[in-house]
Coordinates of C-alpha atoms in Angstrom, one line a residue:
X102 CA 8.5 -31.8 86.5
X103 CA 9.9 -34.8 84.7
X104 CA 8.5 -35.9 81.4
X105 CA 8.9 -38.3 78.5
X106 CA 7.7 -38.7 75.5
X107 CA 7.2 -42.4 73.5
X108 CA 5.4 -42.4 70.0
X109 CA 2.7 -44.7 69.6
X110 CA 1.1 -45.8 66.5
X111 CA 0.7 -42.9 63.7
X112 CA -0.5 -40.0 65.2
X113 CA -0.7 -40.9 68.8
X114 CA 1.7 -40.1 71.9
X115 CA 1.6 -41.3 75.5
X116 CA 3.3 -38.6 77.8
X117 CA 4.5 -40.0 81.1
X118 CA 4.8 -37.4 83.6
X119 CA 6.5 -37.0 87.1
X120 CA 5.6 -34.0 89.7
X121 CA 7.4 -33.6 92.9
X122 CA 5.5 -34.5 96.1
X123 CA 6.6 -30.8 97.5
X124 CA 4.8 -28.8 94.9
X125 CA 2.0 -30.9 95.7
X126 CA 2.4 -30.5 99.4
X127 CA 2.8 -26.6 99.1
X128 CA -0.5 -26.0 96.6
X129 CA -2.4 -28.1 99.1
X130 CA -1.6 -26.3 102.0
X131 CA -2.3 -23.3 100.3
X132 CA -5.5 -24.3 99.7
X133 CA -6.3 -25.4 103.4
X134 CA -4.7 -22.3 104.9
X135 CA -7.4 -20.1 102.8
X136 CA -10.4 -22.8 104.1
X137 CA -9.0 -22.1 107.8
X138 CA -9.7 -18.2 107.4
X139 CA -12.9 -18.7 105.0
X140 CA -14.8 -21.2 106.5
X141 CA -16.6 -20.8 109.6
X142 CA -17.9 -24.4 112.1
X143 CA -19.2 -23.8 115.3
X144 CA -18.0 -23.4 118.5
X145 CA -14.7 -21.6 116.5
X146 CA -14.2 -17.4 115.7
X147 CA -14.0 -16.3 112.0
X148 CA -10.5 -16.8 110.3
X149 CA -9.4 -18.6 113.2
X150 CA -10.3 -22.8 112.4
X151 CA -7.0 -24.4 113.8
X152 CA -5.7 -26.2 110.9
X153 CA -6.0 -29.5 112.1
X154 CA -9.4 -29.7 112.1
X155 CA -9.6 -27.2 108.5
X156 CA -7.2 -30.8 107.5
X157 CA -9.2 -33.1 108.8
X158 CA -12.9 -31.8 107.7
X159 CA -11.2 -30.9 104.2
X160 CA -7.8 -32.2 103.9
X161 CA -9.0 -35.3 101.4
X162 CA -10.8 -33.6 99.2
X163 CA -8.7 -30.7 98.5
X164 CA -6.2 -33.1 98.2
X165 CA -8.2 -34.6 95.2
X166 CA -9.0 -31.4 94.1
X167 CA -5.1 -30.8 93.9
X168 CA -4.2 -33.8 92.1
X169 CA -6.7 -32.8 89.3
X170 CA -5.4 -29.5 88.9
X171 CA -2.0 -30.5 88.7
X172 CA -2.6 -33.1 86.1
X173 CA -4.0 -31.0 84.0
X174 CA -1.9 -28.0 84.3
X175 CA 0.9 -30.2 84.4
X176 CA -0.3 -32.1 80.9
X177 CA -0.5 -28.9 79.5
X178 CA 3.1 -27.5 80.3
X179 CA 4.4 -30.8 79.3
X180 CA 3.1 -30.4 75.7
X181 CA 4.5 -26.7 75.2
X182 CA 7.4 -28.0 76.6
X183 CA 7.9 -30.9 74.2
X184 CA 6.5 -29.1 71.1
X185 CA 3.3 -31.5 71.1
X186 CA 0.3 -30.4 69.5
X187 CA -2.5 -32.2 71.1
X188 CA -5.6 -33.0 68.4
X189 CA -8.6 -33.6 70.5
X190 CA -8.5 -34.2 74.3
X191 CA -6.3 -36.3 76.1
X192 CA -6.8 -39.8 78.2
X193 CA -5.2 -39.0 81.2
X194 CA -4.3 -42.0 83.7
X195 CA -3.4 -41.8 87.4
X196 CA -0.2 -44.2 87.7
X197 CA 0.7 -43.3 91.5
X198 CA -1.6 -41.1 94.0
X199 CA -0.9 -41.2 97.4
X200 CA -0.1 -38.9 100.0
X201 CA 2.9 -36.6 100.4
X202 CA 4.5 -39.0 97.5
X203 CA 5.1 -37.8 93.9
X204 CA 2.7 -37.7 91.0
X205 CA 2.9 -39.7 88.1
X206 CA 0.5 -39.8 85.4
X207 CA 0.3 -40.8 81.6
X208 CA -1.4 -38.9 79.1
X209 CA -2.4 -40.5 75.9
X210 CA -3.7 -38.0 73.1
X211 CA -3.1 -38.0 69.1
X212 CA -1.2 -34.8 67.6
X213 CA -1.9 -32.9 64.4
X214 CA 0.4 -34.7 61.3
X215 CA 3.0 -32.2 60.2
X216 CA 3.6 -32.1 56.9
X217 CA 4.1 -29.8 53.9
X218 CA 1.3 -29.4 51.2
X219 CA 2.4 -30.4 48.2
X220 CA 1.8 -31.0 44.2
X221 CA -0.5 -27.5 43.1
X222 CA 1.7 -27.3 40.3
X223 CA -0.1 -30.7 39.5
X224 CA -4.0 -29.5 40.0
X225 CA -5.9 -29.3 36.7
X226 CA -8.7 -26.5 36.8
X227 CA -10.9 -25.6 34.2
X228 CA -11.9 -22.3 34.6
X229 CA -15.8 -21.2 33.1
X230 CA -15.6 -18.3 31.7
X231 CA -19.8 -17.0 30.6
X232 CA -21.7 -14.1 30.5
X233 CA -25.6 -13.2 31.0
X234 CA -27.0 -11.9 27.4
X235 CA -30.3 -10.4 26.5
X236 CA -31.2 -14.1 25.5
X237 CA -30.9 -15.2 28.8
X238 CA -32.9 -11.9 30.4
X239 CA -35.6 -12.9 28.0
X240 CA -35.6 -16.4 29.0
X241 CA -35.8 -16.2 32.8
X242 CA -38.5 -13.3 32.1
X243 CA -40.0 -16.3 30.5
X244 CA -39.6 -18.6 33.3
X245 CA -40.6 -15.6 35.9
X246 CA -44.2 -15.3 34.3
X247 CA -44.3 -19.8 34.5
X248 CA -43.9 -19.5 38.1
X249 CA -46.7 -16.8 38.7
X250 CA -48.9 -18.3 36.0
X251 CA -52.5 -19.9 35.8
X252 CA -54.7 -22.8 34.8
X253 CA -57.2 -22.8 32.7
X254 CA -59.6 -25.9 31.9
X255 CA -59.9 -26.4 27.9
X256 CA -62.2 -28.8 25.8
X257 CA -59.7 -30.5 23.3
X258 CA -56.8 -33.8 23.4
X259 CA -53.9 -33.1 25.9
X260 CA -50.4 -31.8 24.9
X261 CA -47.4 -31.4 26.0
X262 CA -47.0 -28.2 28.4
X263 CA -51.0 -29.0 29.5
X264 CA -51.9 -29.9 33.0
X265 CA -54.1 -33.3 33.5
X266 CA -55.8 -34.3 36.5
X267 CA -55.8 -38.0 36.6
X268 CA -56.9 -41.4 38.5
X269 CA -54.6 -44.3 37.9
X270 CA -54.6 -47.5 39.1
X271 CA -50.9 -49.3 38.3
X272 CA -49.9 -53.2 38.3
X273 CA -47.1 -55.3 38.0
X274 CA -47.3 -58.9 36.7
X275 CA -51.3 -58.1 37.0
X276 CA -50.8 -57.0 40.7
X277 CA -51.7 -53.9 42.2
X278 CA -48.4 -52.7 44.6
X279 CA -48.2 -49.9 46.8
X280 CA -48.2 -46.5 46.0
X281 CA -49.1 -47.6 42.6
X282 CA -52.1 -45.9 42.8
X283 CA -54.0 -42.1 43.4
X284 CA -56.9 -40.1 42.8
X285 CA -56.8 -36.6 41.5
X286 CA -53.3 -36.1 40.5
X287 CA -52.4 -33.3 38.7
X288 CA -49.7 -34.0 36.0
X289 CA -47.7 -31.3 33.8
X290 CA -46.9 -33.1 30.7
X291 CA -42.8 -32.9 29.9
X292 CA -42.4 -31.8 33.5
X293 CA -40.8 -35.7 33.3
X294 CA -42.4 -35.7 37.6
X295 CA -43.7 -39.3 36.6
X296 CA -41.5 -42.3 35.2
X297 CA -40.2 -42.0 31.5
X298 CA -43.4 -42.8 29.3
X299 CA -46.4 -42.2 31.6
X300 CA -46.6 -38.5 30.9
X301 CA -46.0 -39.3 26.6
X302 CA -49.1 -41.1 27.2
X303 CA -51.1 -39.3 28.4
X304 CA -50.4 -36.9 24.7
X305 CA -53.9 -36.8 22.9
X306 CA -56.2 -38.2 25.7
X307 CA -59.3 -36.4 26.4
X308 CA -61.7 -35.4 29.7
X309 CA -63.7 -38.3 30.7
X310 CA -61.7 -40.9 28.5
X311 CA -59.4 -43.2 29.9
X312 CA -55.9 -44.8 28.5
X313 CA -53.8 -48.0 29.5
X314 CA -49.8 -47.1 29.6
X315 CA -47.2 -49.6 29.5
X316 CA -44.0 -48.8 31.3
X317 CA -41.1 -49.7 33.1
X318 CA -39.7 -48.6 35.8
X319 CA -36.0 -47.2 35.7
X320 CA -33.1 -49.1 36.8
X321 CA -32.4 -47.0 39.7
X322 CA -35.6 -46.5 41.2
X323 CA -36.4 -46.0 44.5
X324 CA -38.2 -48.9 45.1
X325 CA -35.7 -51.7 44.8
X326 CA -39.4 -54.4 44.5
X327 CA -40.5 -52.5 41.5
X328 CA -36.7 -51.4 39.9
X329 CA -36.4 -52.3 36.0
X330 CA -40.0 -54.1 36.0
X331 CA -42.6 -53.3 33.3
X332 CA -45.9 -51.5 34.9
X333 CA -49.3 -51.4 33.6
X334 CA -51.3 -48.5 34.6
X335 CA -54.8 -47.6 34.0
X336 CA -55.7 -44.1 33.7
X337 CA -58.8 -41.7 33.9
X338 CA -58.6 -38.3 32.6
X339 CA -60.6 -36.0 34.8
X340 CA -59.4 -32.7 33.3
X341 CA -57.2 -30.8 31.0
X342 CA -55.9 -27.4 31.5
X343 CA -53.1 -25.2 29.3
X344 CA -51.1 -22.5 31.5
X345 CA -52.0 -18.7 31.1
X346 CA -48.8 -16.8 31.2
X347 CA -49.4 -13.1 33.1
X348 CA -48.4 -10.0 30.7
X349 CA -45.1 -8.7 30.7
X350 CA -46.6 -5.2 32.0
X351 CA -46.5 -2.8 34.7
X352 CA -48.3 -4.7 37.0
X353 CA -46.1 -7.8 36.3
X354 CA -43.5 -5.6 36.9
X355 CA -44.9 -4.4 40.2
X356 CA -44.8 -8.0 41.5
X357 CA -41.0 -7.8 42.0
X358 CA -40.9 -4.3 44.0
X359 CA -40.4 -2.2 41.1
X360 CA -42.4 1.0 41.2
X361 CA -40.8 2.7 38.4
X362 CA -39.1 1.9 35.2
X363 CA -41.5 -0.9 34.1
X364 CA -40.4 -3.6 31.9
X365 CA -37.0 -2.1 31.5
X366 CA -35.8 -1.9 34.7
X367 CA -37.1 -5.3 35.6
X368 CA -34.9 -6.7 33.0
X369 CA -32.1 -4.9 34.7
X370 CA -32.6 -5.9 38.4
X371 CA -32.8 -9.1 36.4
X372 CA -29.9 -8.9 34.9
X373 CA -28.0 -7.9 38.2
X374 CA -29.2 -10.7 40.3
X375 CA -28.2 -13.0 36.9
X376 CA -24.9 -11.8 37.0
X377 CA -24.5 -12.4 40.6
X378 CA -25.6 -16.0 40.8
X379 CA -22.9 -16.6 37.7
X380 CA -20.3 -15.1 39.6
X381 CA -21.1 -17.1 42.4
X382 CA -21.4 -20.7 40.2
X383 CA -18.4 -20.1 38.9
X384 CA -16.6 -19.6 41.9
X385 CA -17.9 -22.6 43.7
X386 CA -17.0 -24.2 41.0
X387 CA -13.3 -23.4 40.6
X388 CA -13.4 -23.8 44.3
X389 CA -14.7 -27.4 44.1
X390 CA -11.6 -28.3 41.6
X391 CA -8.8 -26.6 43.8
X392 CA -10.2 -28.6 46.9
X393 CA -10.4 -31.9 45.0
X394 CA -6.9 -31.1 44.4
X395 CA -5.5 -30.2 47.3
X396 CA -7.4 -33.4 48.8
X397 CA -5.9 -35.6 45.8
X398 CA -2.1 -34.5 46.1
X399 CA -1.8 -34.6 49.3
X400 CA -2.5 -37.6 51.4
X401 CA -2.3 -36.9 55.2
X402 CA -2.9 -38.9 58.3
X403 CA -5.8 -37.6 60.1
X404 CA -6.5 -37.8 63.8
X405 CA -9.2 -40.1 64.5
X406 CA -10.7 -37.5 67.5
X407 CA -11.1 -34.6 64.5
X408 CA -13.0 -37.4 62.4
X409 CA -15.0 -38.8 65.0
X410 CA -15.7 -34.9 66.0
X411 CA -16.5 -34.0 62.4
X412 CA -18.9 -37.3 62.0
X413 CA -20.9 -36.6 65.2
X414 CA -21.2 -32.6 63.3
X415 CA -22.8 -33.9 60.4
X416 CA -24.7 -36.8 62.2
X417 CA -26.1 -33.7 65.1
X418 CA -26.3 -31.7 61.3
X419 CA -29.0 -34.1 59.8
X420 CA -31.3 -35.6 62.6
X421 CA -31.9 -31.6 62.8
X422 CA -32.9 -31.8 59.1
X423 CA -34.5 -35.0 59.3
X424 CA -36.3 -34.0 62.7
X425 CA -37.7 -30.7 60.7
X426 CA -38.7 -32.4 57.6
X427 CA -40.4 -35.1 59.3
X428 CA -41.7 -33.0 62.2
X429 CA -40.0 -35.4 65.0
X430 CA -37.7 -34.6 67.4
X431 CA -36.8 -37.9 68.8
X432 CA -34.8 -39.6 66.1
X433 CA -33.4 -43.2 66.1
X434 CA -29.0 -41.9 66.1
X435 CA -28.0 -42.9 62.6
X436 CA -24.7 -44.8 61.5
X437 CA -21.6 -43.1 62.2
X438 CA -20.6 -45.3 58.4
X439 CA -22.8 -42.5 57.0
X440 CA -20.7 -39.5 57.6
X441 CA -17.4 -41.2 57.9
X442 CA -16.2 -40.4 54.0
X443 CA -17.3 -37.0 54.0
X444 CA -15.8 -36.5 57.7
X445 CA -12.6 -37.8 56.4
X446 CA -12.6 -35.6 53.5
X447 CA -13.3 -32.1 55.8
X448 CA -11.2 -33.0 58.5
X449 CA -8.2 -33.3 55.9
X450 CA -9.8 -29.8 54.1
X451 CA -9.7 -28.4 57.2
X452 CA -5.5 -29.2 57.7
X453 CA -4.5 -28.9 53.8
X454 CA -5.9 -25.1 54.1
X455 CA -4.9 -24.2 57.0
X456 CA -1.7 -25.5 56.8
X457 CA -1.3 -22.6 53.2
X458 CA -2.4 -20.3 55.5
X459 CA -0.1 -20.8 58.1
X460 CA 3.1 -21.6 55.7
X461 CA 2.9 -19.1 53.7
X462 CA 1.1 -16.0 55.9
X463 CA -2.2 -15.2 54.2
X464 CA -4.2 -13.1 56.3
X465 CA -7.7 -11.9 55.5
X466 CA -7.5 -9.0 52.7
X467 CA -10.0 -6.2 54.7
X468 CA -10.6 -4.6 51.0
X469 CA -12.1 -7.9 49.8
X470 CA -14.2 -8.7 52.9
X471 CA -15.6 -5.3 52.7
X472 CA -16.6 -6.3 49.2
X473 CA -18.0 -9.3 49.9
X474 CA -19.8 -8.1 52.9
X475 CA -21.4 -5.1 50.3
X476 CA -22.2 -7.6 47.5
X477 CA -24.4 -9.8 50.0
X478 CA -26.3 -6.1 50.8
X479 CA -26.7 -5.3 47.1
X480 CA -29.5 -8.3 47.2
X481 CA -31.5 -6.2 50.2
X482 CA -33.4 -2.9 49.9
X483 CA -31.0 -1.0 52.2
X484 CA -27.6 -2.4 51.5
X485 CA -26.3 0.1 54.2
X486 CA -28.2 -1.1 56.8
X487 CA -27.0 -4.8 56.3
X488 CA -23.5 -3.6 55.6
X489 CA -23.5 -1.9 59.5
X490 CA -25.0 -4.9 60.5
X491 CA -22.2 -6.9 59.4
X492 CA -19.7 -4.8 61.6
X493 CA -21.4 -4.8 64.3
X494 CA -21.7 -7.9 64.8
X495 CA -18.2 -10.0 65.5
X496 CA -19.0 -13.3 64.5
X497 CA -21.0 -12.5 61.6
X498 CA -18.1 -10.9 60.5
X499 CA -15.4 -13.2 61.1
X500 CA -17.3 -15.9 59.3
X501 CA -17.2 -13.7 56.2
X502 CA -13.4 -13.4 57.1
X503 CA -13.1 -16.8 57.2
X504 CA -14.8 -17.0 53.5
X505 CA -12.9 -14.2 52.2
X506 CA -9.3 -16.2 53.3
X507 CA -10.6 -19.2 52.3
X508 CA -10.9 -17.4 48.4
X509 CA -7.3 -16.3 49.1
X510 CA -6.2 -19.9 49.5
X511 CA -8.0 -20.5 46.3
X512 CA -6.7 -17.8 44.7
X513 CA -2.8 -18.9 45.5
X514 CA -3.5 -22.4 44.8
X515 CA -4.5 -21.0 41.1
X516 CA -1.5 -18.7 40.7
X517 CA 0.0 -22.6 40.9
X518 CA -2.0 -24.6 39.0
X519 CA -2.5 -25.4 35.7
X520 CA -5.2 -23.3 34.6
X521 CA -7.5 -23.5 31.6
X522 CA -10.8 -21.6 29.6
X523 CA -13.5 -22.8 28.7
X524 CA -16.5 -20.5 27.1
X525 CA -19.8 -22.2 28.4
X526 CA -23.4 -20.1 27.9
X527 CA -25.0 -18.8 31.4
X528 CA -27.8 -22.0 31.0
X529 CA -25.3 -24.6 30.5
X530 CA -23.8 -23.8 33.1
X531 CA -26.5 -23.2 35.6
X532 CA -28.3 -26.8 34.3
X533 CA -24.8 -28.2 35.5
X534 CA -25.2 -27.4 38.6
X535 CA -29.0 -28.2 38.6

């Protein structure tokens, strides 16, 4: 087998390669000697076609049959000979087929860049350091009795916190617009749901009365016709209602699973779970600066197959959203333009990391995917049973695996990098990420 190599532009590389006609010639009489003692026509006993008729009923098309083998086996040894490492699949073009002559065919693929990452002594991370304090317990208590709270209709001027059910009729330069307006809204005053200054107006109205708010509509709204233009809206109150909090009691308690313990031991499965989303916050976040990193000191060329194999990911990834959240199936194919940036920015992700694995031998620490797999089972009633789960099933567990070596890579990227504290309460935090 004769080959040669000639480097393209970037990343790709057309291989020329040569097989001689007697290889081909052998394999396909192979083939037809098998058909004579498999096949049966006829008029002729079992295992005993003569073989030129098994040639002349077959001949072409295991001839075809052989050239397509052997360009792709042949592409194949070709690239482990010359050390290529093919990204995507090749385009493989016949340059001379004919009978009992050699083969010759040029394969045209892209290869994975080599290169060696670079600048982590360079990557900046500021590291959150925050803990969960009674004040915090007491506060999402607070907002755990919000969520299973009430309404109650009251006879007095609306405040902030109430609810109002409302008619409104909205205009802009004395026209109504669409959307503009409803009947029977119900609006939670400071849940800041409407545009800035229609709930601060509707302060100190009353059942049955009706108010006029001028506003304007932010900058950056939605609607690009009704962006940064001042809105009239006329408003009917139809009813005012203050929230009922539940008690913080047994039975609250009860809500969450708890059969024993009462308040106390609420506030400490509360606590737990707390403590477990902060963990987890703060990792993603130090993650998110080590990958920003990586990405920003090291500037690779990318294969365009990955990237076009990443975009149609993410395009197949959101028409499945978009098809669930609208209810329809048959969805018009969006942009590839869409996806390109953040396909660009995984794709080179995806070689940066590997590449630290690879260079520098990290291998998936068994102790730490056992503790990741258990701290996932903490959240369930019988951690066990999740935990066997895990290791029962393979590819379950080798996607925790592959997040366990991915927090490696983070890890030895930080042992790098320059690293700094910064004390941050658990809500300031958490609202950061909201």
């Amino acid at each position: 087998m004769q080959v040669s190599v000639e480097v393209l532009n970037g990343l790709e590389r057309r291989v020329t390669i040569g097989v001689p006609a007697e290889s081909i010639e052998s394999e396909i009489s192979k083939r037809l000697q098998q058909l004579s003692r498999s096949q049966r026509l006829p008029g002729f006993r079992p295992g005993k076609l003569p073989m030129n008729v098994v040639n002349q009923r077959w001949g072409d098309t295991v001839r075809r049959e052989v050239w397509g083998d052997t360009m792709q086996r042949s592409f194949y040894e070709a690239v482990m000979k010359e050390k290529l490492n093919p990204a995507g699949n090749p385009r493989i073009e016949p340059k001379k087929l004919e009978a009992g002559k050699d083969v010759e065919f040029v394969a045209t693929f892209e290869v994975y860049p080599e290169f060696t990452v670079a600048g982590l002594d360079k990557i900046a991370v500021e590291k959150p350091i925050a803990d969960v304090t009674d004040a915090d317990v007491e506060t999402m208590l607070e907002t755990l009795r919000k969520q299973r709270s009430s309404w109650a209709v009251v006879e007095r001027a609306a405040k902030d916190g109430d609810q109002v059910t409302i008619d409104f009729v909205g205009t802009v330069d004395g026209q109504a617009f669409e959307g503009g307006s409803a009947n029977g809204v119900k609006v939670v005053i400071g849940s800041n749901s409407m545009i800035p200054g229609f709930e601060e107006g509707l302060v100190g109205a009353k059942a049955g009365g009706s108010v006029e708010l001028n506003v304007t509509f932010p900058e950056d709204y939605g609607n690009a016709d009704l962006a940064g233009k001042a809105a009239v809206f006329k408003v009917t109150v139809g009813s005012i209602s203050e929230q009922k909090l539940p008690e913080l009691d047994d039975a609250f308690v009860a809500l969450f699973g708890l059969s024993s313990g009462g308040v106390d031991a609420l506030k400490v499965e509360v606590r737990k779970n707390m403590t477990r989303e902060l963990r987890q916050v703060i990792k993603n976040k130090i993650k998110a600066q080590v990958m920003d990193g990586l990405v920003k000191e090291n500037s690779i060329s990318l294969p365009t197959a990955l990237v076009d194999q990443e975009i149609e990911r993410l395009r197949q990834q959101a028409n499945r959203e978009l098809g669930m959240a609208t209810r329809k199936k048959d969805l018009p194919e969006l942009p590839a333009s869409l996806f390109s940036d953040q396909a660009k920015r995984r794709v080179s992700l995806g070689l940066i990391v590997g590449e630290v694995i690879r260079a520098n031998k990290i291998e998936a620490d068994g102790n730490r995917v056992r503790t990741a797999v258990e701290d996932i089972a903490s959240a369930y009633e019988t951690p066990s049973e999740v935990v066997n789960w895990y290791y029962a099933n393979k590819r379950e567990l080798a996607q925790m695996e592959a997040l366990v070596l991915e927090d490696q890579v983070v890890d030895f990227v930080l042992a790098k990098a320059q690293v700094t504290e910064k004390q941050v309460s658990f809500d300031e935090l958490m609202n950061k990420r909201q």
